Short mmCIF file of C-alpha atoms in Angstrom, two decimals:
data_model
loop_
_atom_site.label_atom_id
_atom_site.label_comp_id
_atom_site.label_asym_id
_atom_site.label_seq_id
_atom_site.Cartn_x
_atom_site.Cartn_y
_atom_site.Cartn_z
CA MET A 18 -12.28 9.92 -0.91
CA GLU A 19 -12.31 13.25 -0.41
CA ASP A 20 -9.49 13.50 2.63
CA GLU A 21 -7.40 11.00 0.72
CA PHE A 22 -7.39 13.51 -2.34
CA HIS A 23 -6.51 16.45 -0.46
CA GLU A 24 -4.26 14.97 0.65
CA LEU A 25 -2.70 13.73 -2.76
CA THR A 26 -3.13 17.05 -4.50
CA ASP A 27 -1.76 18.72 -1.10
CA ARG A 28 2.07 17.11 -1.71
CA VAL A 29 1.96 16.64 -4.88
CA ARG A 30 1.59 20.35 -5.77
CA ALA A 31 5.26 20.42 -3.24
CA GLU A 32 6.56 18.46 -6.29
CA LEU A 33 5.79 21.08 -9.02
CA ARG A 34 9.16 22.96 -10.88
CA SER A 35 7.25 25.28 -13.60
CA PRO A 36 4.21 27.62 -14.33
CA GLN A 37 3.78 25.35 -17.16
CA ASP A 38 3.58 22.06 -13.87
CA LEU A 39 0.80 24.39 -11.94
CA VAL A 40 -1.19 24.63 -15.37
CA ALA A 41 -0.90 21.43 -15.32
CA TYR A 42 -2.07 20.78 -11.67
CA GLU A 43 -5.04 22.86 -12.51
CA ARG A 44 -6.07 20.62 -15.18
CA LEU A 45 -5.95 18.21 -13.18
CA LEU A 46 -8.33 19.19 -10.38
CA GLY A 47 -10.71 20.98 -12.80
CA LEU A 48 -11.26 17.32 -14.64
CA ALA A 49 -12.10 15.79 -10.58
CA ARG A 50 -14.44 18.50 -10.11
CA LYS A 51 -15.93 18.44 -13.21
CA ASN A 52 -16.37 14.73 -12.99
CA THR A 53 -17.69 14.48 -16.35
CA PRO A 54 -17.38 11.18 -19.12
CA ALA A 55 -15.63 13.64 -21.38
CA GLY A 56 -13.10 14.38 -18.28
CA ARG A 57 -12.76 10.59 -17.50
CA GLU A 58 -11.55 10.27 -21.07
CA GLU A 59 -9.41 13.17 -20.78
CA LEU A 60 -7.83 11.53 -17.35
CA ALA A 61 -7.43 8.12 -19.26
CA ARG A 62 -5.17 9.86 -22.40
CA MET A 63 -3.10 11.50 -19.59
CA LEU A 64 -2.52 7.77 -18.25
CA VAL A 65 -0.19 6.83 -21.45
CA ALA A 66 0.40 9.90 -22.54
CA VAL A 67 4.31 10.19 -23.34
CA GLU A 68 6.46 11.99 -21.35
CA ARG A 69 3.75 12.86 -18.68
CA PRO A 70 5.48 13.56 -14.95
CA LEU A 71 4.81 10.80 -12.53
CA TRP A 72 2.34 13.16 -9.61
CA ALA A 73 -0.07 13.65 -12.94
CA ARG A 74 -0.49 10.41 -13.72
CA GLU A 75 -1.04 9.30 -10.45
CA ILE A 76 -3.88 12.52 -9.72
CA ALA A 77 -4.93 10.83 -13.05
CA ALA A 78 -4.93 6.34 -11.84
CA PHE A 79 -6.61 8.06 -8.61
CA ILE A 80 -9.27 9.51 -9.33
CA LEU A 81 -10.28 6.92 -12.14
CA GLY A 82 -9.85 4.22 -9.75
CA CYS A 83 -11.48 6.21 -7.61
CA ALA A 84 -14.78 6.07 -10.09
CA GLY A 85 -14.15 2.46 -10.75
CA ASP A 86 -13.10 2.93 -13.79
CA LYS A 87 -10.76 0.06 -15.27
CA ARG A 88 -8.27 1.97 -16.99
CA ALA A 89 -6.67 2.93 -13.97
CA PHE A 90 -5.56 -0.41 -13.05
CA GLU A 91 -2.25 -1.31 -14.24
CA PRO A 92 -0.53 1.98 -13.68
CA LEU A 93 -2.49 1.92 -10.20
CA VAL A 94 -0.43 -1.17 -9.27
CA LEU A 95 2.89 0.16 -10.64
CA LEU A 96 2.17 2.75 -7.78
CA LEU A 97 1.38 0.15 -5.65
CA ASN A 98 4.57 -1.93 -6.30
CA TYR A 99 6.60 1.70 -6.00
CA ARG A 100 9.28 2.19 -3.68
CA ASP A 101 7.88 5.72 -1.83
CA PRO A 102 5.14 4.38 0.25
CA VAL A 103 3.39 8.05 0.16
CA ARG A 104 2.34 6.81 -3.39
CA CYS A 105 2.47 3.45 -2.57
CA ALA A 106 -0.67 4.25 0.07
CA THR A 107 -2.50 5.95 -2.35
CA ALA A 108 -2.65 4.05 -5.07
CA ALA A 109 -3.79 1.23 -2.42
CA HIS A 110 -7.03 3.87 -1.40
CA ALA A 111 -7.82 4.14 -5.10
CA LEU A 112 -7.69 0.22 -6.09
CA GLY A 113 -9.89 -0.63 -2.33
CA ARG A 114 -12.26 1.28 -4.54
CA LEU A 115 -11.31 0.11 -8.30
CA GLY A 116 -13.42 -3.08 -8.35
CA ASP A 117 -10.93 -4.79 -10.41
CA PRO A 118 -10.90 -8.90 -9.85
CA ARG A 119 -7.17 -8.60 -10.84
CA THR A 120 -6.69 -6.21 -7.70
CA ALA A 121 -6.73 -9.28 -5.44
CA ARG A 122 -4.59 -11.38 -7.75
CA ALA A 123 -1.58 -8.05 -8.16
CA ALA A 124 -1.44 -7.60 -4.69
CA ALA A 125 -1.05 -10.98 -3.52
CA ALA A 126 1.73 -11.24 -5.66
CA LEU A 127 3.10 -8.19 -4.46
CA ALA A 128 3.00 -9.32 -0.26
CA THR A 129 4.36 -12.55 -0.78
CA ASN A 130 7.13 -11.84 -2.95
CA PRO A 131 10.46 -11.85 -1.18
CA LEU A 132 12.07 -9.34 -3.30
CA ARG A 133 9.71 -6.66 -2.52
CA THR A 134 8.78 -7.40 1.58
CA ALA A 135 10.16 -3.82 1.87
CA TYR A 136 7.87 -2.29 -0.44
CA ALA A 137 4.80 -5.02 0.82
CA LEU A 138 3.10 -2.55 3.79
CA HIS A 139 0.20 -1.60 1.52
CA PRO A 140 -0.06 -4.57 -0.49
CA VAL A 141 -1.01 -6.57 2.40
CA ARG A 142 -3.06 -3.88 4.14
CA LEU A 143 -4.88 -3.93 1.10
CA LEU A 144 -5.74 -7.90 0.55
CA ALA A 145 -7.39 -7.46 4.35
CA GLU A 146 -9.62 -4.94 2.78
CA LEU A 147 -10.88 -6.83 -0.21
CA ARG A 148 -11.58 -9.57 1.89
CA ALA A 149 -10.47 -12.12 -1.53
CA PRO A 150 -10.17 -15.99 -2.00
CA GLN A 151 -6.90 -14.98 -2.25
CA SER A 152 -6.27 -12.44 0.93
CA VAL A 153 -5.73 -14.70 3.83
CA PRO A 154 -3.41 -17.78 1.69
CA ALA A 155 -1.34 -15.06 1.10
CA LEU A 156 -1.13 -12.58 3.94
CA ILE A 157 -0.57 -16.67 5.39
CA ALA A 158 2.12 -17.06 3.17
CA THR A 159 3.93 -13.83 3.75
CA LEU A 160 3.57 -14.14 7.34
CA GLU A 161 5.16 -17.07 7.79
CA ARG A 162 7.90 -16.36 6.14
CA LEU A 163 8.44 -13.13 8.23
CA LEU A 164 8.80 -15.69 11.73
CA THR A 165 12.13 -15.47 11.59
CA PRO A 166 14.93 -13.76 14.46
CA HIS A 167 16.01 -10.71 13.10
CA ASN A 168 14.13 -10.39 10.38
CA PRO A 169 13.65 -6.79 9.80
CA TYR A 170 9.99 -6.39 8.56
CA TRP A 171 8.95 -6.60 11.39
CA ARG A 172 5.88 -4.03 10.55
CA VAL A 173 4.42 -6.30 7.49
CA ALA A 174 4.08 -8.93 9.76
CA LEU A 175 2.20 -7.53 11.85
CA ALA A 176 -0.16 -5.89 9.04
CA CYS A 177 -0.54 -9.74 8.70
CA VAL A 178 -1.34 -10.41 11.61
CA GLU A 179 -3.95 -7.62 12.16
CA GLY A 180 -5.52 -8.22 8.54
CA LEU A 181 -5.59 -11.68 9.75
CA GLY A 182 -7.50 -11.81 12.83
CA ALA A 183 -10.49 -9.07 10.36
CA LEU A 184 -10.70 -11.72 8.27
CA GLY A 185 -11.39 -14.22 10.57
CA ASP A 186 -10.00 -17.12 9.20
CA ARG A 187 -9.10 -20.16 10.84
CA ARG A 188 -6.93 -21.56 8.17
CA ALA A 189 -4.20 -18.35 10.33
CA VAL A 190 -4.63 -20.14 13.71
CA PRO A 191 -1.49 -21.82 13.53
CA SER A 192 0.53 -19.56 12.22
CA LEU A 193 -0.93 -16.93 14.26
CA THR A 194 0.01 -18.75 17.47
CA ALA A 195 3.25 -19.46 16.21
CA ALA A 196 3.34 -15.19 15.48
CA VAL A 197 2.71 -15.40 19.70
CA ALA A 198 6.59 -16.28 20.01
CA HIS A 199 7.97 -12.91 18.44
CA PRO A 200 7.67 -10.01 21.13
CA ARG A 201 6.42 -7.07 19.14
CA LEU A 202 4.07 -9.42 17.47
CA ALA A 203 2.51 -11.44 20.29
CA ALA A 204 -0.12 -8.95 21.65
CA ALA A 205 -1.79 -8.44 18.16
CA ALA A 206 -1.25 -12.06 17.51
CA ALA A 207 -3.07 -12.95 20.83
CA ALA A 208 -5.53 -10.19 20.44
CA SER A 209 -6.12 -11.58 17.12
CA LEU A 210 -7.11 -14.85 17.97
CA ALA A 211 -9.12 -14.02 20.37
CA ARG A 212 -11.06 -13.08 17.83
CA LEU A 213 -11.27 -16.64 15.81
CA GLY A 214 -11.71 -17.73 19.17
CA VAL A 215 -8.25 -19.41 20.71
CA HIS A 216 -7.26 -17.69 23.90
CA GLU A 217 -2.95 -18.11 24.00
CA ASP A 218 -1.30 -16.32 27.10
CA VAL A 219 1.50 -13.58 25.62
CA PRO A 220 4.46 -14.45 26.95
CA ALA A 221 5.35 -12.93 29.96
CA THR A 222 9.27 -11.78 28.68
CA THR A 223 7.42 -9.69 26.43
CA GLY A 224 8.24 -5.89 27.15
CA PRO A 225 6.89 -2.57 25.72
CA GLU A 226 7.67 -2.12 21.93
CA THR A 227 11.40 0.19 21.58
CA PRO A 228 10.33 3.31 19.35
CA ASP A 229 9.92 3.12 15.88
CA GLU A 230 12.98 3.93 13.87
CA PRO A 231 12.41 6.04 11.20
CA ASP A 232 10.67 5.17 8.07
CA GLY A 233 12.45 3.44 5.38
CA GLY A 234 11.49 1.53 2.51
CA ALA A 235 8.16 0.93 2.56
CA HIS A 236 7.18 0.81 5.90
CA GLY A 237 4.12 3.31 7.60
CA HIS A 238 1.71 6.23 6.06
CA ALA A 239 4.02 9.14 6.97
CA ALA A 240 7.17 8.80 5.23
CA ARG A 241 7.79 11.40 2.65
CA GLY A 242 10.99 10.26 1.15
CA ALA A 243 10.94 10.72 -2.77
CA GLY A 244 10.79 7.99 -4.86
CA ARG A 245 12.60 5.66 -7.01
CA GLY A 246 10.48 3.96 -9.46
CA PRO A 247 9.10 1.03 -9.62
CA GLY A 248 11.11 -2.39 -10.35
CA PRO A 249 12.45 -5.72 -9.49
CA GLU A 250 14.87 -5.26 -6.83
CA ARG A 251 17.97 -7.39 -6.88
CA GLY A 252 17.65 -8.02 -2.72
CA THR A 253 15.14 -7.77 -0.25
CA GLY A 254 15.01 -4.62 0.02
CA PRO A 255 16.70 -2.12 3.15
CA GLY A 256 16.35 -3.06 6.54
CA GLY A 257 15.76 -0.30 8.20
CA GLY A 258 13.97 -1.66 11.42
CA GLN A 259 14.59 -4.43 14.27
CA GLY A 260 13.73 -7.81 13.99
CA LEU A 261 11.12 -9.35 15.62
CA SER A 262 12.77 -11.18 18.59
CA GLY A 263 14.45 -7.32 19.35
#
């Protein structure tokens, strides 16, 4: 947790806007360092207290989640569904260590929701990490939905391909075989199939990928845009990338 926690606290420090924020921030870090039952109780109260800033709830949820405290589950799922990909990544890390059986169901629901595809990258990666019963069906369903021409969410599809290869379930063979036909996915799909004992040639027309576009809605850990809060979308979200066949 150490590296991820330092990354989180460094990022949050840049969001502080007043001396009162700094005092609250230092208080949170002190609770994290002490790691006592009384400290965890205070962190849990912070999750349900009114008028707490998002960054404070995020730190509290991360600390409790990594400690295996189930009270962090709902705040972390809300952050996993957040529009800021950095917060999604932080929540996914903590959820992966929480050990709550509800986590896989929540991640599967987010990954397979067509209205949340722009924000599905970290739920998809979390499903592969969890290796839960829901993981393979959810990744297959998400990948098959994205195997359409000019679909902008190729990074999400690529995460599905890589996750299915890591999970090693032969139910994924038909979907991975179909993914070989898509230039951006072909090499990864062939590698995942090889892990399953299936050898598929990459089409000769597959060329090198074009440079990544600037990260948009939920594509990538390194994006640092300010989130506008979780909530259902009325569309499929911003389409910042090129299509699968591009």
